[in-house]
Amino acid sequence: MDYVYGPGKNHLFVPGPVNIPEPVIRAMNRNNEDYRSPAVPAMTKTLLEDVKKIFKTTTGTPFMIPTTGTGAWESALTNTLSPGDRIVSFLIGQFSLLWIDQQQRLKFNVDVVESEWGQGAKLDILAEKLAADHAHTIKAICIVHNETATGVTNNLATVRKLLDQYRHPALFLVDGVSSICALDFRMDEWGVDVALTGSQKALSLPTGIGIVCASPKALEASKSAKSVRVFFDWNDYLKFYKLGTFWPYTPSIQLLYGLRTALDLIFEEGLDNVIARHSRLGTATRLAVEAWGLKNCTQKEEWYSDTVTAVLVPPHIDSSEIVKRAWKRYNLSLGLGLNKVAGKVFRIGHLGNVNDLQLLGCLAGVEMILKDVGYPVKLGSGVAAACAYLQNNIPMIPSRI
Amino acid sequence: MDYVYGPGKNHLFVPGPVNIPEPVIRAMNRNNEDYRSPAVPAMTKTLLEDVKKIFKTTTGTPFMIPTTGTGAWESALTNTLSPGDRIVSFLIGQFSLLWIDQQQRLKFNVDVVESEWGQGAKLDILAEKLAADHAHTIKAICIVHNETATGVTNNLATVRKLLDQYRHPALFLVDGVSSICALDFRMDEWGVDVALTGSQKALSLPTGIGIVCASPKALEASKSAKSVRVFFDWNDYLKFYKLGTFWPYTPSIQLLYGLRTALDLIFEEGLDNVIARHSRLGTATRLAVEAWGLKNCTQKEEWYSDTVTAVLVPPHIDSSEIVKRAWKRYNLSLGLGLNKVAGKVFRIGHLGNVNDLQLLGCLAGVEMILKDVGYPVKLGSGVAAACAYLQNNIPMIPSRI
Amino acid sequence: MDYVYGPGKNHLFVPGPVNIPEPVIRAMNRNNEDYRSPAVPAMTKTLLEDVKKIFKTTTGTPFMIPTTGTGAWESALTNTLSPGDRIVSFLIGQFSLLWIDQQQRLKFNVDVVESEWGQGAKLDILAEKLAADHAHTIKAICIVHNETATGVTNNLATVRKLLDQYRHPALFLVDGVSSICALDFRMDEWGVDVALTGSQKALSLPTGIGIVCASPKALEASKSAKSVRVFFDWNDYLKFYKLGTFWPYTPSIQLLYGLRTALDLIFEEGLDNVIARHSRLGTATRLAVEAWGLKNCTQKEEWYSDTVTAVLVPPHIDSSEIVKRAWKRYNLSLGLGLNKVAGKVFRIGHLGNVNDLQLLGCLAGVEMILKDVGYPVKLGSGVAAACAYLQNNIPMIPSRI
Amino acid sequence: MDYVYGPGKNHLFVPGPVNIPEPVIRAMNRNNEDYRSPAVPAMTKTLLEDVKKIFKTTTGTPFMIPTTGTGAWESALTNTLSPGDRIVSFLIGQFSLLWIDQQQRLKFNVDVVESEWGQGAKLDILAEKLAADHAHTIKAICIVHNETATGVTNNLATVRKLLDQYRHPALFLVDGVSSICALDFRMDEWGVDVALTGSQKALSLPTGIGIVCASPKALEASKSAKSVRVFFDWNDYLKFYKLGTFWPYTPSIQLLYGLRTALDLIFEEGLDNVIARHSRLGTATRLAVEAWGLKNCTQKEEWYSDTVTAVLVPPHIDSSEIVKRAWKRYNLSLGLGLNKVAGKVFRIGHLGNVNDLQLLGCLAGVEMILKDVGYPVKLGSGVAAACAYLQNNIPMIPSRI
């Protein structure tokens, strides 16, 4: 009756798609509707207003495009840049690599700044490039806020500081796919020009909406950007925004209702409480990894990610085997190591709609699997370390009855 | 939008109602239907056939009554007995107490055999009573298979042995509310005359169906039983069974589809695998309790229950406070101590649709709460003990891709 | 994948169970919860307060029992009466007949006042009986507000007038199963002592809650009523009401959330608007029947029911064949004729969550089936008559955007 | 609790998004899952195999892209053509106009063949162009199978015949958005090179999958096509098809399960029966329009569409008013007239998961609204005409119990 079934719940700890809150699943449990009726535009209007809050922007213009993060990337690039434009882009893991691949295929002149996987973006090199770029040939800086493959969070405030320091007019484009709604992100304060995320990440919805938010400067740039675009063209949206019907083509009714509910839940918990929850769970996870005697793929504390932890395994162990057994035996979904770190890391996603005991169940499962593949873990050690921290840091949850 | 909401999932570890499998929730997500159409009787027919399997009976006749366990009790009694009939009934905890209260209010002559709470039914006293009852004044033996309040499982095979030994014709009525579909239960082999359960227990459905299964001897008894009954009267069902329309009054369409799916899942996993899963999780829970240095309310191993563990707390701790904090802080639902053991025990229900990592998350939560209320637990100790056992006893789950 | 499937929607026009509003289906799409947590009692409290409004009572005490209408009947009788008590009961169709059967089996002394099926209760005979009963041997009057088998609505205000006129203290017990929330019902104004309904009728929920509402006089009577009862005993509820935990045994969590939403929807539309909607749809249906040249089973206009219309077919036609073909060919569920009117009538239920175009689709389907079984209907005639009325009587629906 | 609510069901008769079958809604009622687990690829494999059947192709390669119809268009064009390529494209209504707009913005050299709105594509002009094109400068023919704005179905077999007749190698690209799964479509037989549809049309799913199917010749063309593309690039899919993981980026788990169920239902009913059902309902709708004395926007019978009927209203009536009142008063969603036919036509979508009585309810609603806006319709006339046809043409539905 179902495609795969095991007793109990699936423990979903990949860094996306993530667990959907039950009220959101309920809100999406519905038939289609006419998106040209008065109801859908009225709801869309509230969504466009409210979605800005998760970017911490009041001046940005959001686009909720029926696509994935990859499409959101393409929308960010093609609406603001022209073929041949020079962009500085940081390669620090699989997802920044894929974005750079896209940038190259879209015919931009990509100035790649590479780091060892496990390290953050080399912002000192950015400083040098900006300092040298008197002619302002650099049209945009492209950076992932959080590299999902290695669990590395970049410091966006520093990027803005450098741009300001060198009075450089380059656009500041940020992939916030695994950060927005989970990590501290401040579009206006940091002067980000385009930020984007996908519905299936910290927003905790199904895949299907790529949300792109453009600063006034980015909107201005879109008027002269020569990249060919139709489906991803902001201008088609802006035309319908003016008409008050909002949609150039058919949106998913279910995802609109889901997004409405997801935002309501985030605001009920409080966006900053949501971010604090991610910090608690990220810290607890890292303490467990330490207790197991394993290394975090992320090499320095300043880059630690509160949404995903990539765990390095000893050389004689294949991390893919851990992921495989976790799924088969405990209905636990962990993230694989990708590309350069394939076989070397497994990833625990702790973003989106998740709470303490769910994470602790996952950590207990990881311990059993580690033991099962021959790593001499002390059972209970990671859970104990995580519990010790969590127990002293009471979760902030919405007030109840 | 919802009545109470916290991030992540609710961790439901009361001994009922229990977690519903997602395919069952899906199957029930539907509009009403005409129960007199050809479809509903056709489905009902398969349900009546299949529901017998969870009682391990081929000769029994099941009744799926729109009621709760309390109603199922009443159906079992009023269909087989007449006011004034002498019955032997075992008081070992809150639920057997409530059943006895019902028996008395229904005007039976109840011969109560009481045990200390935490102990099983005194079957030696049953032996004495049977031995002495040459006149066969005892019309029925009423016993709970599993006392949900104290986590005590009674030995039903012994009851049957005694009845056989003394060639006593008394009816053998069993409350299997927190056992059937989770503990080893054999209606035919043990010569049980009426067995019953509720849909919200190990069947893992919502509340709403009281399932009562009657042996041929019980059906025969119903012909002369003089207790007044209408709603709970088996005879009304039997009339409609003959007609092939099955329902004397309106069933819940949603629960019928839910039951169909629940049975499919149980048979896919294998009923004996389901029982083995309960044994694994019960054992793991008891090992955790031991590691915490706490006592099981159940006084002897022979009575240990694989569906619920009642944990005794030290005298200076109020177990209700544990339950309250678990819910408020960790979205963890534990069972309260009831009546004589109120404040003294909290209960972990580990029955129904639950798996290893869910239980381990719960145990981790209990540890944090124990520490929080001042009990000097070593964090991680219970989880470690449970993991050590579970990791060596690979779960039997349905074959996957 | 499903038990029976045809393209498009099932057209559910039996007089119960009825169509569930989609928001209610969504609200019920959820896992179980601990009913002893703080959340469930808090919600229950609002339900008990709000459910009184659908009875139009401020002084009544409601009981939401996990049962069907049959169980609600039993609860009404056993809590207020003692075996042997004389009650006057009106037999006007299959459901009043079944209630009377229950009354007799519960050992009351039933004074049956029978009408021809298709006529209302003979209240003139009631007057005679009350006038003659100086000794007040009549303990209760039992009457269905709306006989679902024949589509006959009784005049409850007249019953009260007669009781007042003869200053008779008999309890006034009303089966409102197919009336409450659809027809004008006024518990306090009419001095009804016990009124009851089932969740699957005009409340438009799944089957599973029998709602019984008791006046202060009925509650008083329950203190001395000697009928044996446990599951249906109001006193067990009252005990838990005082404790603030509300439930003597496990309720269906899903139905509680469903009821919460159902009540919210009814209050949003306005209870009197809901009743007016039923009146519009009832009138439209009767106009269609007239246009077809068929007779209403209900013999006089004063008894016309706005929740169900029983349509008489010509003698050479078997009404069961109409019901069978409607289901098989058009996915249309109509009500069968029952007992005395089996084969002679088919029934259109137009109660609960239904609107104009749904009804018109049903009427069009009935026309095609009538033609198909050889009745010389003019296709479109019934729809035309209904449309002419409806088009001039604009529906009152909740204000929209 | 919901965004807009009225009693009863919404009657959804826009030509997309359409009504979702309840089993599909159920199948989608679920949490996210790891799309890199073994389960999702295993299911995807079956989908890719089965989805070919709705295109009636065995040699085509399908791509299920997380996008809308607009994105599917873009994928069809950019994967097969290079900027500057000459294409012949037929403008016959709003959706072909939008596709042509896209073609032009993607920098193709579009040779537009325009028809009056309400007429089909001018295939005689295509013949001329092909005849004259000895140099094979025409790289592709772009045509909508069914123009959703006017209810015009083009004859694709003729297009193929012409291409063959002139031995012209141009690619044959077909927008099947409002045809595939509803109208007779034969990719292999007609030598279509790229065909596409959207999940929210006749497949009866939510919006979110643009399904594009490419012939071997189209795949070959994609190797040299120079249009810039990343998100829509088939090659990224083909790479992952080879790996057996199938997805270059995150799909919607819910839509995959939904699609699995939607295909199962279509195959259970039989694709040709589904098409026959659309023909029945299309015919019935047109008979109703005729009975009302109104004109079909489609000017000749050969172009009549079985998925959408655009109804011309008399000059003094504003068709938008009809749509507005239908929604507000009867919860009936009709399609607006678009662009050139705005205010002049309203549209009845009769595609996807819909049955006889749903359509008849809609037609009855249209009659009441027509009368309400002052058009002298005879109430019941359209329904009568539709019923007369339908009653003589028994629906072919899957065999039932």
GROMACS .gro file of N, CA, C and O in nm, chain C residues 238-316:
model
  316
 1040LEU      N    1  -2.008   1.317   3.489
 1040LEU     CA    2  -2.018   1.430   3.582
 1040LEU      C    3  -1.902   1.431   3.680
 1040LEU      O    4  -1.850   1.536   3.717
 1041LYS      N    5  -1.862   1.309   3.722
 1041LYS     CA    6  -1.749   1.298   3.815
 1041LYS      C    7  -1.622   1.360   3.753
 1041LYS      O    8  -1.550   1.435   3.815
 1042PHE      N    9  -1.599   1.325   3.625
 1042PHE     CA   10  -1.479   1.375   3.559
 1042PHE      C   11  -1.494   1.523   3.518
 1042PHE      O   12  -1.393   1.593   3.506
 1043TYR      N   13  -1.615   1.567   3.496
 1043TYR     CA   14  -1.636   1.711   3.469
 1043TYR      C   15  -1.587   1.790   3.590
 1043TYR      O   16  -1.521   1.893   3.577
 1044LYS      N   17  -1.622   1.739   3.707
 1044LYS     CA   18  -1.581   1.809   3.830
 1044LYS      C   19  -1.430   1.812   3.845
 1044LYS      O   20  -1.372   1.911   3.890
 1045LEU      N   21  -1.367   1.701   3.807
 1045LEU     CA   22  -1.221   1.694   3.817
 1045LEU      C   23  -1.152   1.783   3.712
 1045LEU      O   24  -1.034   1.812   3.723
 1046GLY      N   25  -1.228   1.820   3.609
 1046GLY     CA   26  -1.167   1.902   3.503
 1046GLY      C   27  -1.089   1.819   3.402
 1046GLY      O   28  -1.018   1.873   3.318
 1047THR      N   29  -1.099   1.685   3.412
 1047THR     CA   30  -1.030   1.601   3.314
 1047THR      C   31  -1.130   1.546   3.212
 1047THR      O   32  -1.093   1.496   3.108
 1048PHE      N   33  -1.256   1.554   3.247
 1048PHE     CA   34  -1.368   1.539   3.154
 1048PHE      C   35  -1.400   1.400   3.102
 1048PHE      O   36  -1.514   1.372   3.069
 1049TRP      N   37  -1.302   1.310   3.091
 1049TRP     CA   38  -1.327   1.184   3.022
 1049TRP      C   39  -1.317   1.065   3.114
 1049TRP      O   40  -1.210   1.036   3.166
 1050PRO      N   41  -1.426   0.989   3.132
 1050PRO     CA   42  -1.419   0.866   3.212
 1050PRO      C   43  -1.346   0.754   3.138
 1050PRO      O   44  -1.303   0.657   3.200
 1051TYR      N   45  -1.338   0.766   3.008
 1051TYR     CA   46  -1.261   0.669   2.929
 1051TYR      C   47  -1.214   0.741   2.804
 1051TYR      O   48  -1.245   0.858   2.783
 1052THR      N   49  -1.138   0.672   2.722
 1052THR     CA   50  -1.065   0.738   2.613
 1052THR      C   51  -1.156   0.790   2.502
 1052THR      O   52  -1.227   0.713   2.438
 1053PRO      N   53  -1.151   0.921   2.476
 1053PRO     CA   54  -1.226   0.974   2.361
 1053PRO      C   55  -1.141   0.961   2.234
 1053PRO      O   56  -1.023   0.932   2.241
 1054SER      N   57  -1.205   0.983   2.121
 1054SER     CA   58  -1.131   0.989   1.996
 1054SER      C   59  -1.075   1.129   1.980
 1054SER      O   60  -1.149   1.226   1.965
 1055ILE      N   61  -0.944   1.138   1.983
 1055ILE     CA   62  -0.875   1.267   1.968
 1055ILE      C   63  -0.915   1.332   1.836
 1055ILE      O   64  -0.941   1.452   1.828
 1056GLN      N   65  -0.921   1.250   1.732
 1056GLN     CA   66  -0.950   1.301   1.599
 1056GLN      C   67  -1.090   1.363   1.596
 1056GLN      O   68  -1.111   1.469   1.538
 1057LEU      N   69  -1.186   1.295   1.657
 1057LEU     CA   70  -1.322   1.348   1.656
 1057LEU      C   71  -1.333   1.476   1.738
 1057LEU      O   72  -1.413   1.564   1.706
 1058LEU      N   73  -1.253   1.488   1.843
 1058LEU     CA   74  -1.258   1.613   1.920
 1058LEU      C   75  -1.212   1.730   1.834
 1058LEU      O   76  -1.277   1.835   1.830
 1059TYR      N   77  -1.101   1.711   1.765
 1059TYR     CA   78  -1.055   1.818   1.675
 1059TYR      C   79  -1.156   1.841   1.563
 1059TYR      O   80  -1.179   1.954   1.520
 1060GLY      N   81  -1.214   1.732   1.515
 1060GLY     CA   82  -1.314   1.746   1.410
 1060GLY      C   83  -1.435   1.824   1.460
 1060GLY      O   84  -1.486   1.913   1.391
 1061LEU      N   85  -1.480   1.792   1.579
 1061LEU     CA   86  -1.597   1.861   1.635
 1061LEU      C   87  -1.567   2.008   1.658
 1061LEU      O   88  -1.650   2.095   1.629
 1062ARG      N   89  -1.445   2.035   1.705
 1062ARG     CA   90  -1.405   2.175   1.726
 1062ARG      C   91  -1.421   2.253   1.594
 1062ARG      O   92  -1.476   2.362   1.589
 1063THR      N   93  -1.371   2.193   1.487
 1063THR     CA   94  -1.376   2.260   1.357
 1063THR      C   95  -1.518   2.266   1.304
 1063THR      O   96  -1.561   2.367   1.248
 1064ALA      N   97  -1.593   2.159   1.321
 1064ALA     CA   98  -1.731   2.156   1.273
 1064ALA      C   99  -1.813   2.267   1.340
 1064ALA      O  100  -1.890   2.338   1.274
 1065LEU      N  101  -1.795   2.282   1.469
 1065LEU     CA  102  -1.868   2.387   1.540
 1065LEU      C  103  -1.823   2.525   1.492
 1065LEU      O  104  -1.905   2.614   1.470
 1066ASP      N  105  -1.693   2.541   1.475
 1066ASP     CA  106  -1.643   2.671   1.425
 1066ASP      C  107  -1.707   2.705   1.291
 1066ASP      O  108  -1.745   2.819   1.267
 1067LEU      N  109  -1.717   2.606   1.203
 1067LEU     CA  110  -1.776   2.632   1.071
 1067LEU      C  111  -1.924   2.668   1.083
 1067LEU      O  112  -1.974   2.757   1.014
 1068ILE      N  113  -1.994   2.595   1.169
 1068ILE     CA  114  -2.137   2.622   1.187
 1068ILE      C  115  -2.158   2.763   1.242
 1068ILE      O  116  -2.244   2.838   1.195
 1069PHE      N  117  -2.075   2.801   1.338
 1069PHE     CA  118  -2.091   2.935   1.395
 1069PHE      C  119  -2.047   3.041   1.295
 1069PHE      O  120  -2.102   3.152   1.293
 1070GLU      N  121  -1.949   3.008   1.211
 1070GLU     CA  122  -1.906   3.105   1.109
 1070GLU      C  123  -2.020   3.130   1.009
 1070GLU      O  124  -2.046   3.243   0.971
 1071GLU      N  125  -2.085   3.020   0.968
 1071GLU     CA  126  -2.198   3.036   0.876
 1071GLU      C  127  -2.317   3.096   0.952
 1071GLU      O  128  -2.395   3.173   0.893
 1072GLY      N  129  -2.327   3.065   1.077
 1072GLY     CA  130  -2.442   3.109   1.159
 1072GLY      C  131  -2.541   2.994   1.167
 1072GLY      O  132  -2.592   2.950   1.063
 1073LEU      N  133  -2.573   2.949   1.287
 1073LEU     CA  134  -2.661   2.833   1.300
 1073LEU      C  135  -2.794   2.856   1.229
 1073LEU      O  136  -2.847   2.768   1.161
 1074ASP      N  137  -2.846   2.977   1.240
 1074ASP     CA  138  -2.975   3.002   1.174
 1074ASP      C  139  -2.961   3.005   1.022
 1074ASP      O  140  -3.053   2.967   0.950
 1075ASN      N  141  -2.845   3.047   0.973
 1075ASN     CA  142  -2.820   3.038   0.829
 1075ASN      C  143  -2.808   2.893   0.785
 1075ASN      O  144  -2.851   2.856   0.675
 1076VAL      N  145  -2.749   2.812   0.869
 1076VAL     CA  146  -2.739   2.669   0.838
 1076VAL      C  147  -2.880   2.611   0.825
 1076VAL      O  148  -2.911   2.537   0.730
 1077ILE      N  149  -2.965   2.646   0.920
 1077ILE     CA  150  -3.103   2.596   0.918
 1077ILE      C  151  -3.176   2.648   0.794
 1077ILE      O  152  -3.248   2.573   0.726
 1078ALA      N  153  -3.153   2.775   0.761
 1078ALA     CA  154  -3.217   2.832   0.642
 1078ALA      C  155  -3.168   2.761   0.515
 1078ALA      O  156  -3.246   2.739   0.421
 1079ARG      N  157  -3.041   2.727   0.512
 1079ARG     CA  158  -2.987   2.653   0.397
 1079ARG      C  159  -3.059   2.519   0.382
 1079ARG      O  160  -3.094   2.477   0.271
 1080HIS      N  161  -3.081   2.453   0.493
 1080HIS     CA  162  -3.153   2.325   0.485
 1080HIS      C  163  -3.295   2.346   0.433
 1080HIS      O  164  -3.348   2.264   0.358
 1081SER      N  165  -3.355   2.455   0.474
 1081SER     CA  166  -3.491   2.482   0.428
 1081SER      C  167  -3.493   2.506   0.277
 1081SER      O  168  -3.579   2.455   0.204
 1082ARG      N  169  -3.396   2.583   0.227
 1082ARG     CA  170  -3.387   2.607   0.083
 1082ARG      C  171  -3.371   2.476   0.006
 1082ARG      O  172  -3.439   2.451  -0.093
 1083LEU      N  173  -3.277   2.394   0.054
 1083LEU     CA  174  -3.247   2.271  -0.020
 1083LEU      C  175  -3.363   2.172  -0.009
 1083LEU      O  176  -3.392   2.099  -0.105
 1084GLY      N  177  -3.429   2.170   0.106
 1084GLY     CA  178  -3.545   2.082   0.122
 1084GLY      C  179  -3.657   2.124   0.027
 1084GLY      O  180  -3.717   2.041  -0.043
 1085THR      N  181  -3.683   2.253   0.023
 1085THR     CA  182  -3.787   2.303  -0.067
 1085THR      C  183  -3.753   2.271  -0.212
 1085THR      O  184  -3.838   2.224  -0.289
 1086ALA      N  185  -3.631   2.296  -0.250
 1086ALA     CA  186  -3.589   2.270  -0.389
 1086ALA      C  187  -3.608   2.123  -0.425
 1086ALA      O  188  -3.655   2.089  -0.535
 1087THR      N  189  -3.576   2.036  -0.331
 1087THR     CA  190  -3.590   1.894  -0.357
 1087THR      C  191  -3.737   1.857  -0.378
 1087THR      O  192  -3.773   1.784  -0.470
 1088ARG      N  193  -3.822   1.910  -0.292
 1088ARG     CA  194  -3.964   1.877  -0.304
 1088ARG      C  195  -4.023   1.931  -0.435
 1088ARG      O  196  -4.108   1.867  -0.497
 1089LEU      N  197  -3.975   2.047  -0.477
 1089LEU     CA  198  -4.023   2.102  -0.605
 1089LEU      C  199  -3.981   2.011  -0.721
 1089LEU      O  200  -4.057   1.993  -0.817
 1090ALA      N  201  -3.862   1.955  -0.710
 1090ALA     CA  202  -3.816   1.864  -0.815
 1090ALA      C  203  -3.904   1.739  -0.819
 1090ALA      O  204  -3.946   1.693  -0.926
 1091VAL      N  205  -3.931   1.684  -0.701
 1091VAL     CA  206  -4.013   1.563  -0.692
 1091VAL      C  207  -4.150   1.588  -0.756
 1091VAL      O  208  -4.202   1.506  -0.834
 1092GLU      N  209  -4.205   1.703  -0.726
 1092GLU     CA  210  -4.334   1.741  -0.782
 1092GLU      C  211  -4.325   1.750  -0.934
 1092GLU      O  212  -4.413   1.701  -1.006
 1093ALA      N  213  -4.219   1.812  -0.982
 1093ALA     CA  214  -4.201   1.829  -1.127
 1093ALA      C  215  -4.188   1.693  -1.197
 1093ALA      O  216  -4.227   1.677  -1.313
 1094TRP      N  217  -4.131   1.598  -1.127
 1094TRP     CA  218  -4.118   1.463  -1.184
 1094TRP      C  219  -4.253   1.391  -1.188
 1094TRP      O  220  -4.263   1.281  -1.244
 1095GLY      N  221  -4.352   1.447  -1.119
 1095GLY     CA  222  -4.481   1.380  -1.111
 1095GLY      C  223  -4.483   1.268  -1.008
 1095GLY      O  224  -4.568   1.178  -1.013
 1096LEU      N  225  -4.390   1.276  -0.914
 1096LEU     CA  226  -4.386   1.172  -0.810
 1096LEU      C  227  -4.440   1.227  -0.679
 1096LEU      O  228  -4.451   1.347  -0.659
 1097LYS      N  229  -4.472   1.136  -0.590
 1097LYS     CA  230  -4.530   1.177  -0.461
 1097LYS      C  231  -4.424   1.170  -0.352
 1097LYS      O  232  -4.339   1.080  -0.348
 1098ASN      N  233  -4.437   1.263  -0.259
 1098ASN     CA  234  -4.357   1.263  -0.138
 1098ASN      C  235  -4.420   1.161  -0.042
 1098ASN      O  236  -4.542   1.158  -0.028
 1099CYS      N  237  -4.340   1.079   0.019
 1099CYS     CA  238  -4.390   0.982   0.116
 1099CYS      C  239  -4.460   1.054   0.233
 1099CYS      O  240  -4.554   1.002   0.291
 1100THR      N  241  -4.412   1.173   0.263
 1100THR     CA  242  -4.471   1.254   0.370
 1100THR      C  243  -4.606   1.307   0.322
 1100THR      O  244  -4.614   1.372   0.219
 1101GLN      N  245  -4.708   1.279   0.400
 1101GLN     CA  246  -4.842   1.302   0.347
 1101GLN      C  247  -4.893   1.444   0.357
 1101GLN      O  248  -4.983   1.484   0.285
 1102LYS      N  249  -4.841   1.521   0.450
 1102LYS     CA  250  -4.889   1.659   0.462
 1102LYS      C  251  -4.771   1.755   0.471
 1102LYS      O  252  -4.667   1.723   0.529
 1103GLU      N  253  -4.795   1.874   0.422
 1103GLU     CA  254  -4.691   1.976   0.418
 1103GLU      C  255  -4.637   2.007   0.558
 1103GLU      O  256  -4.519   2.036   0.575
 1104GLU      N  257  -4.724   2.001   0.660
 1104GLU     CA  258  -4.679   2.037   0.794
 1104GLU      C  259  -4.569   1.944   0.846
 1104GLU      O  260  -4.498   1.978   0.940
 1105TRP      N  261  -4.560   1.826   0.784
 1105TRP     CA  262  -4.459   1.729   0.829
 1105TRP      C  263  -4.335   1.725   0.738
 1105TRP      O  264  -4.244   1.647   0.763
 1106TYR      N  265  -4.337   1.803   0.632
 1106TYR     CA  266  -4.224   1.798   0.538
 1106TYR      C  267  -4.092   1.816   0.610
 1106TYR      O  268  -4.076   1.903   0.695
 1107SER      N  269  -3.998   1.735   0.570
 1107SER     CA  270  -3.867   1.739   0.635
 1107SER      C  271  -3.767   1.812   0.547
 1107SER      O  272  -3.758   1.786   0.427
 1108ASP      N  273  -3.690   1.902   0.607
 1108ASP     CA  274  -3.586   1.972   0.533
 1108ASP      C  275  -3.453   1.899   0.536
 1108ASP      O  276  -3.352   1.952   0.488
 1109THR      N  277  -3.452   1.779   0.591
 1109THR     CA  278  -3.325   1.706   0.593
 1109THR      C  279  -3.327   1.580   0.505
 1109THR      O  280  -3.224   1.535   0.459
 1110VAL      N  281  -3.445   1.524   0.485
 1110VAL     CA  282  -3.453   1.404   0.401
 1110VAL      C  283  -3.589   1.402   0.332
 1110VAL      O  284  -3.692   1.435   0.392
 1111THR      N  285  -3.586   1.366   0.204
 1111THR     CA  286  -3.711   1.352   0.130
 1111THR      C  287  -3.723   1.207   0.085
 1111THR      O  288  -3.635   1.155   0.016
 1112ALA      N  289  -3.832   1.143   0.126
 1112ALA     CA  290  -3.859   1.006   0.083
 1112ALA      C  291  -3.955   1.015  -0.036
 1112ALA      O  292  -4.063   1.072  -0.023
 1113VAL      N  293  -3.912   0.961  -0.149
 1113VAL     CA  294  -3.988   0.975  -0.272
 1113VAL      C  295  -4.058   0.843  -0.303
 1113VAL      O  296  -3.992   0.738  -0.312
 1114LEU      N  297  -4.189   0.848  -0.319
 1114LEU     CA  298  -4.265   0.727  -0.354
 1114LEU      C  299  -4.251   0.699  -0.504
 1114LEU      O  300  -4.265   0.792  -0.585
 1115VAL      N  301  -4.227   0.576  -0.539
 1115VAL     CA  302  -4.220   0.542  -0.682
 1115VAL      C  303  -4.347   0.467  -0.721
 1115VAL      O  304  -4.416   0.410  -0.635
 1116PRO      N  305  -4.380   0.469  -0.849
 1116PRO     CA  306  -4.501   0.397  -0.892
 1116PRO      C  307  -4.488   0.248  -0.861
 1116PRO      O  308  -4.376   0.195  -0.855
 1117PRO      N  309  -4.600   0.181  -0.842
 1117PRO     CA  310  -4.600   0.041  -0.796
 1117PRO      C  311  -4.517  -0.053  -0.883
 1117PRO      O  312  -4.458  -0.148  -0.832
 1118HIS      N  313  -4.510  -0.028  -1.013
 1118HIS     CA  314  -4.437  -0.123  -1.098
 1118HIS      C  315  -4.287  -0.104  -1.094
 1118HIS      O  316  -4.212  -0.178  -1.158
   0.00000   0.00000   0.00000
